Amino acid sequence: MKTLLINNIGNRHLYYKNKPIDKNLFRQATLCFLNNWNKEKEYFKLNILSQALDELKKLPDKIVLFASDQGKNNIYNTQDTLFAAEIIKNILQENYAINDVEIITIDIDPSDENSLIPVYKNKLNILHHYNKDYHWQFLDAGGTPQQKLACKLLLPEIHSDTEIIYLKNVEGVNKRPLNIKKTDNIIEFFTLKNVKNLIKLGHYDSAELLLNKKNKAFNFVLLGSYRLRNIYNKNIGFRKNQKDLPVVKQFTEQISVIEFPELKDNLTPKTYFLFGEFLARADLFLQNKNYNNFVLNFQQSLEFLLIYFLLNEAEKTGLTDSKAYSDNDKVTSFINQYDKNLSKPESLPARLYTALKIAGEHYLFKTVRLLELYAKINEGYQKHHQNNELRHPGLDVLRNNLVHKGKSIDENDIKKISIIFDEILDLLNLNRNSYIDLNDFIYKHLFL
């Protein structure tokens, strides 16, 4: 495979008459030398790059030189290396027979890493487009520390087949072994920043994959990931002084995020808890403008509520079917017995209609109000039980279009639905801080 060597050019790459060139006159001096190359070339000695080429088992097929050029009007341009790069190119072609030498100029302050990273990202992506089949080597000697840092951070991401080359010593640099300057801690910092952004968006599962298990925030991230996936009663491994934290107890002891006594009396403790979790997740996704997951969780909250509210009634009345295999089948069997005239007892509109009827019969007026709010945004229910056409997409239709047709949901689709959602949360007294509190603990521990 062909190899491509990348190097940032600095003021110590060239010696003139066995001495370094005055860095305060570097730009002007190298321009004069370049203009009189044939007369001056015998006085030049290549440093740094020559050492790397001597140590390599095989000369590279192509060399790319990054050189600084801040412009004539920039007061900090005296050390610019663009003319030195041209001289080095001449030396490489004449003395090493390396003809494929490309010079790429950097026209900003080479000590400003914040500005360098986007510039190098653009330059390296262009370089990758035309040289993707090469094995890349980056020489970590020459140029400013900020230039080297930008390259070491970006190169492995842009071109996976990249090797970092370190020199043991460089002439003119105290004649001692150079330290291999790793970027592990810098990369870890950026990883933690990415984890924090993922947490803000509610992507705990992705954050879990990125985060080192030894990080003090890992268990809290894992807790969030489990909450999103309805996995509870897991021994995550919190320390003794953490087990009594409200965000941990809410998870391990299944403390519901809603306060609604009527439902609490008509659901099992676990299903009452899980119903609140669906709504907490929906709220999290709505706040982060993740409308697809908002709709999925909001719709699931209704489906879940109807199944277990009706199962509870079936058990109270004894209208259970011991032969039914699943909870869904048990609910369908119950509706068939409860109201033999109801068509499509397996459908969500039929379940919602039945739940409303039962809640009314038992004088569960707040539960009736809750189910009526859900009914307002359910197209199937409005059509079959209210003879009403919704003027906006129903929650059920949005969910079906997303799941079965892959149709994404935008803010306009959920304007009416979000209003009803807020009314439901107010009715249920949802603790809207449950995920916010969890995130605060994650942020607190992430950088410890």
C-alpha angles and dihedrals in degrees: 000000000000117000130219120199120206122198136170110225117230137177093270097057091091134048120196115202088348093304134099115255115251103265092213089060096032101115096046095041095050090048091055092047092049092051089053097036100141091054096040105038095088089064095056128098123188114228132189095004091053090054091052092049091050092051096046116095090221130025113244119255091223135019126203117199120198109207132181122239113170093168135255094276096054111101090213095055098097092098096046113139105203094107091043087055090055090051091048090049089055091049093049092050096043102037104027101029090232100144100170101079120149125192119206117189126216109207099191137073104297091210095060105090093181091061095035097060097064091042093051090043090058094044094046093048090054090047090050092051092061099032106036094127094061128095102238125218122190118201108216095207126085133038125053123316087247092056091050092047093051091050096047092050096046107033099069090048096048098039114022093195094070127134123196114219121203125192121221093221139349127214110253094023101100092284092259133117112282117237114244101237107213124201097207095113093045092050090048090053092053089046090054090050089053091048090053091052091049091051091052088056094046095249095137094151092057091044089051090057092051099044124088110242090229091062111110091231095054097094092050090050089049089051090055091047091052092048091055090051097044092244111146142167092040122150097236094172106249116174119251093258090053101049093079094051110120093235090054096043090048086061103037097039095037096236108182121239091215132070111209114135095189092060093039088060093048101045133055115258091254096049091045088053094047093048088059090049092057090054094044089054092047089052091049092052094044092053089052093047091243092144097172094059091039091059093044094052095041091052091044090054090060095044091048094047094050094050096052098036089054093043089054090053091047091055092047093052096038092238094133126133111223090193094057110107104203136034088248091056091046091054092049090049091049093051090049089056096039096051115012092183095059113108122221096012090182093063126098094237089055091049092048091048091050093046091051091050094049093046089053093048090053093045092242092154097169090050089050088052090050093050091045090056090053089046092055091066099037111098094193092055094044092051099044103033106024101030086229132137115214116229091213133045111282122235090244093051093048090050093049093047090051097046100037103028102027090235109160121222125234134193095267091057094060103039095109093034093054091054090055089044091057090049090053092049091051091049092050095042090230115197096237091187098064094101093032090057090048091050091051090058090048093051091046093054101033097085099032 
